[in-house]
Coordinates of C-alpha atoms in Angstrom, one line a residue:
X1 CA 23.0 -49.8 -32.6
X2 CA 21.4 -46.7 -34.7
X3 CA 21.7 -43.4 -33.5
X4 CA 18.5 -41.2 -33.6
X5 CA 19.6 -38.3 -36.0
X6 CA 19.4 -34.7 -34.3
X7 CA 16.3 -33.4 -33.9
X8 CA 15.5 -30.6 -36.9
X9 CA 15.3 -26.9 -36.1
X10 CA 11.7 -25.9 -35.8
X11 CA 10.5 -24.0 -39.1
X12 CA 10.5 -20.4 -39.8
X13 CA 7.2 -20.1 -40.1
X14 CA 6.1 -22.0 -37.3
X15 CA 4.3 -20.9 -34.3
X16 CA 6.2 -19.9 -30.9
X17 CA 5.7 -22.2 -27.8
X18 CA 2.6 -20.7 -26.5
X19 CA 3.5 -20.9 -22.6
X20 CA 6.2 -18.7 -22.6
X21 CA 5.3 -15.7 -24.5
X22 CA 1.9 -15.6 -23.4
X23 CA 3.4 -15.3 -19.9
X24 CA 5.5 -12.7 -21.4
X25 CA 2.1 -11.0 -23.4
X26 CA 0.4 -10.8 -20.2
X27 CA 2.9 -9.2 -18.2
X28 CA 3.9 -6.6 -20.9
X29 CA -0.1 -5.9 -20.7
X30 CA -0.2 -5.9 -17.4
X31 CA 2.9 -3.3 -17.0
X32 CA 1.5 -1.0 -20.0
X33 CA -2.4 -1.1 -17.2
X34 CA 0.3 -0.1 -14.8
X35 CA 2.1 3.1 -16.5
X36 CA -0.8 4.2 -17.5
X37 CA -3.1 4.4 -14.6
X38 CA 0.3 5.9 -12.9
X39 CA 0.5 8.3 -15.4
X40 CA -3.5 9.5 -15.0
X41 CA -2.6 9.6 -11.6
X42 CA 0.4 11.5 -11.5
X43 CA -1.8 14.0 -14.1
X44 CA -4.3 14.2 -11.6
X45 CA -2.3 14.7 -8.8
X46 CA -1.2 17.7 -10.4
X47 CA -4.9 19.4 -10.9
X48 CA -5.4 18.1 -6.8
X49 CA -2.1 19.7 -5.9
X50 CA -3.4 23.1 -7.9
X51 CA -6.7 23.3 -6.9
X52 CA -5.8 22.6 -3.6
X53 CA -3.1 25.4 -3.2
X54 CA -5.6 28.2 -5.3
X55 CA -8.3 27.0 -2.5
X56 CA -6.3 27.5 0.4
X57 CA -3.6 29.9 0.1
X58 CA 0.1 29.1 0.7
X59 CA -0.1 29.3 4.4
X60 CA -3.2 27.1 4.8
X61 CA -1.9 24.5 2.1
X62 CA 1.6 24.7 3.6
X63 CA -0.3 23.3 7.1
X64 CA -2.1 21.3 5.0
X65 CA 0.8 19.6 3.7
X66 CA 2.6 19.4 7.0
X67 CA -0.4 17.5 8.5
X68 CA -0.9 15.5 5.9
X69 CA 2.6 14.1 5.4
X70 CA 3.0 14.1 9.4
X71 CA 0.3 11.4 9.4
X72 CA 1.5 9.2 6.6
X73 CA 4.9 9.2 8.3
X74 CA 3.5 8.3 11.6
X75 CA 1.3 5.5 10.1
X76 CA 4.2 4.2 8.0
X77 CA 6.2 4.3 11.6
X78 CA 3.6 2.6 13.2
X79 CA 2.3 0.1 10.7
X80 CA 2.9 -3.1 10.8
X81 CA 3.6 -5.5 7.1
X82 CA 1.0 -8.3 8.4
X83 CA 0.4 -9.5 4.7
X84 CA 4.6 -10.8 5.2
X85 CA 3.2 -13.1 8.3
X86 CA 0.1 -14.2 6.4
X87 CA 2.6 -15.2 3.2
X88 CA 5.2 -16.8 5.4
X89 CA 3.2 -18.6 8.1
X90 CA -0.3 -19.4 5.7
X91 CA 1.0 -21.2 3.1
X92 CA 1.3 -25.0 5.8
X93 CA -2.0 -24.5 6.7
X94 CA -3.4 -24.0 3.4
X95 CA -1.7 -26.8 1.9
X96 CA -2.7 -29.1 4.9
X97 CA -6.6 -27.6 4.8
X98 CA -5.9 -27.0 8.8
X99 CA -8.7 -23.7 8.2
X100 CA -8.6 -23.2 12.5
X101 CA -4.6 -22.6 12.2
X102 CA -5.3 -20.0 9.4
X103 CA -8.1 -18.5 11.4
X104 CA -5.8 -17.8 14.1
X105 CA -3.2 -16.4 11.8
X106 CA -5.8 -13.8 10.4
X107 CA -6.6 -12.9 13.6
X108 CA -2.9 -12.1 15.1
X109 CA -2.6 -10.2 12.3
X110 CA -5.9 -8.2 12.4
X111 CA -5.2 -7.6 16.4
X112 CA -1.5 -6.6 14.7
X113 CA -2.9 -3.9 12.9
X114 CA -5.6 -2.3 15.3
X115 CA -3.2 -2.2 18.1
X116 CA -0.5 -0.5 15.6
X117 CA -3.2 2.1 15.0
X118 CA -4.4 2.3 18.3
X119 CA -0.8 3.2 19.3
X120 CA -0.3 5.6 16.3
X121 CA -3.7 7.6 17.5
X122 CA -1.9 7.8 20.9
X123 CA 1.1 9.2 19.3
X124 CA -0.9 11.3 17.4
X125 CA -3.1 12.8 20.9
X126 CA 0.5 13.5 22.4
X127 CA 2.3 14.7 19.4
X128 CA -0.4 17.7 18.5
X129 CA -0.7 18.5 22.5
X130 CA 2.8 19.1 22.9
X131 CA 4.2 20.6 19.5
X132 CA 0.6 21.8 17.7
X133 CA 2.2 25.6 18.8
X134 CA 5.7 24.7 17.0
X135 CA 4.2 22.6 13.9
X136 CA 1.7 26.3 13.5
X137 CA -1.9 24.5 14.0
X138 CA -4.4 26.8 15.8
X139 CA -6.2 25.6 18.3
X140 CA -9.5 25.3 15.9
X141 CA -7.6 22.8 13.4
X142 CA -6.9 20.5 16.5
X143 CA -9.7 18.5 16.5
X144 CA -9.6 18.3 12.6
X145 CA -5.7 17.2 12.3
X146 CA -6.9 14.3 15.2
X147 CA -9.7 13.1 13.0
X148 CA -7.4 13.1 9.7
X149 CA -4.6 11.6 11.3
X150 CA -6.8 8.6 12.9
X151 CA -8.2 8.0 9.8
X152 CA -4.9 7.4 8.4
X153 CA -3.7 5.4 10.7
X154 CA -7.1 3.4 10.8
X155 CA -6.8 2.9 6.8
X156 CA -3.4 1.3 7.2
X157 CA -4.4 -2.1 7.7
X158 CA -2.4 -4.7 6.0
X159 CA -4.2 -8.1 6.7
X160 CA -6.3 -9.1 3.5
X161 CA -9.5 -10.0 4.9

């Protein structure tokens, strides 16, 4: 019986395995596309931020600033992940081609997301009736603060359609 001799060290000079480091190239490239389009974004969040403070004065940016982060917080309260049900409970159907049982998971999740904002514009109505005097919104903002908020709570949709 001969014994197969150990298999030689790949040479200096020869090429890497191309599957892992071009994994490894692309996510590296894909990060650096990440920093930087953060990085112009945090930039020009700054300008936003200045301009937007110049504009309206500290008392008008200060309400500004309380509406604005009132309504992310109430959609982010509100808001439903469906993406998580879609990745959990898609994948069978896919695999099995069963496109009805998919349908119907799009659609929960859809219905998921309008009723989440539906309730988040109801919050919203009672929320600035009752405390627009304590949060400092006059009476002529009102109708303003409902629009932005609904639209924030509208644009919170999670289901990929």
């Amino acid at each position: 019986m001969v014994q197969d001799p150990a298999p030689s060290p790949a040479p200096a000079d020869a090429p890497p395995r191309a599957g892992t480091t071009g994994i490894f190239r692309a996510a590296a490239r894909n990060l650096g596309w990440l920093l930087a389009s953060r990085g112009v974004m945090a930039i020009l969040s700054l300008f936003y931020l200045g301009f937007a403070t110049r504009t309206l004065g500290v008392v008008d940016f200060g309400r500004f600033a309380l509406i604005s982060g009132a309504a992310q917080a109430l959609a982010t309260f509100v808001g439903f992940q469906t993406w998580q049900i879609i990745v959990q409970y898609g994948v069978e159907p896919i695999q099995h081609g069963d496109t009805p049982r998919l349908a119907r998971l799009f659609r929960l999740s859809a219905i998921l997301d309008l009723c989440s904002a539906l309730v988040g514009a109801v919050l919203t109505v009672g929320i600035l009736f009752a405390w627009s005097d304590g949060f400092g919104i006059p009476p002529n903002l009102m109708r303003d603060t409902l629009i932005f908020a609904v639209v924030q709570l509208i644009t919170i949709r999670s289901t990929p359609l």
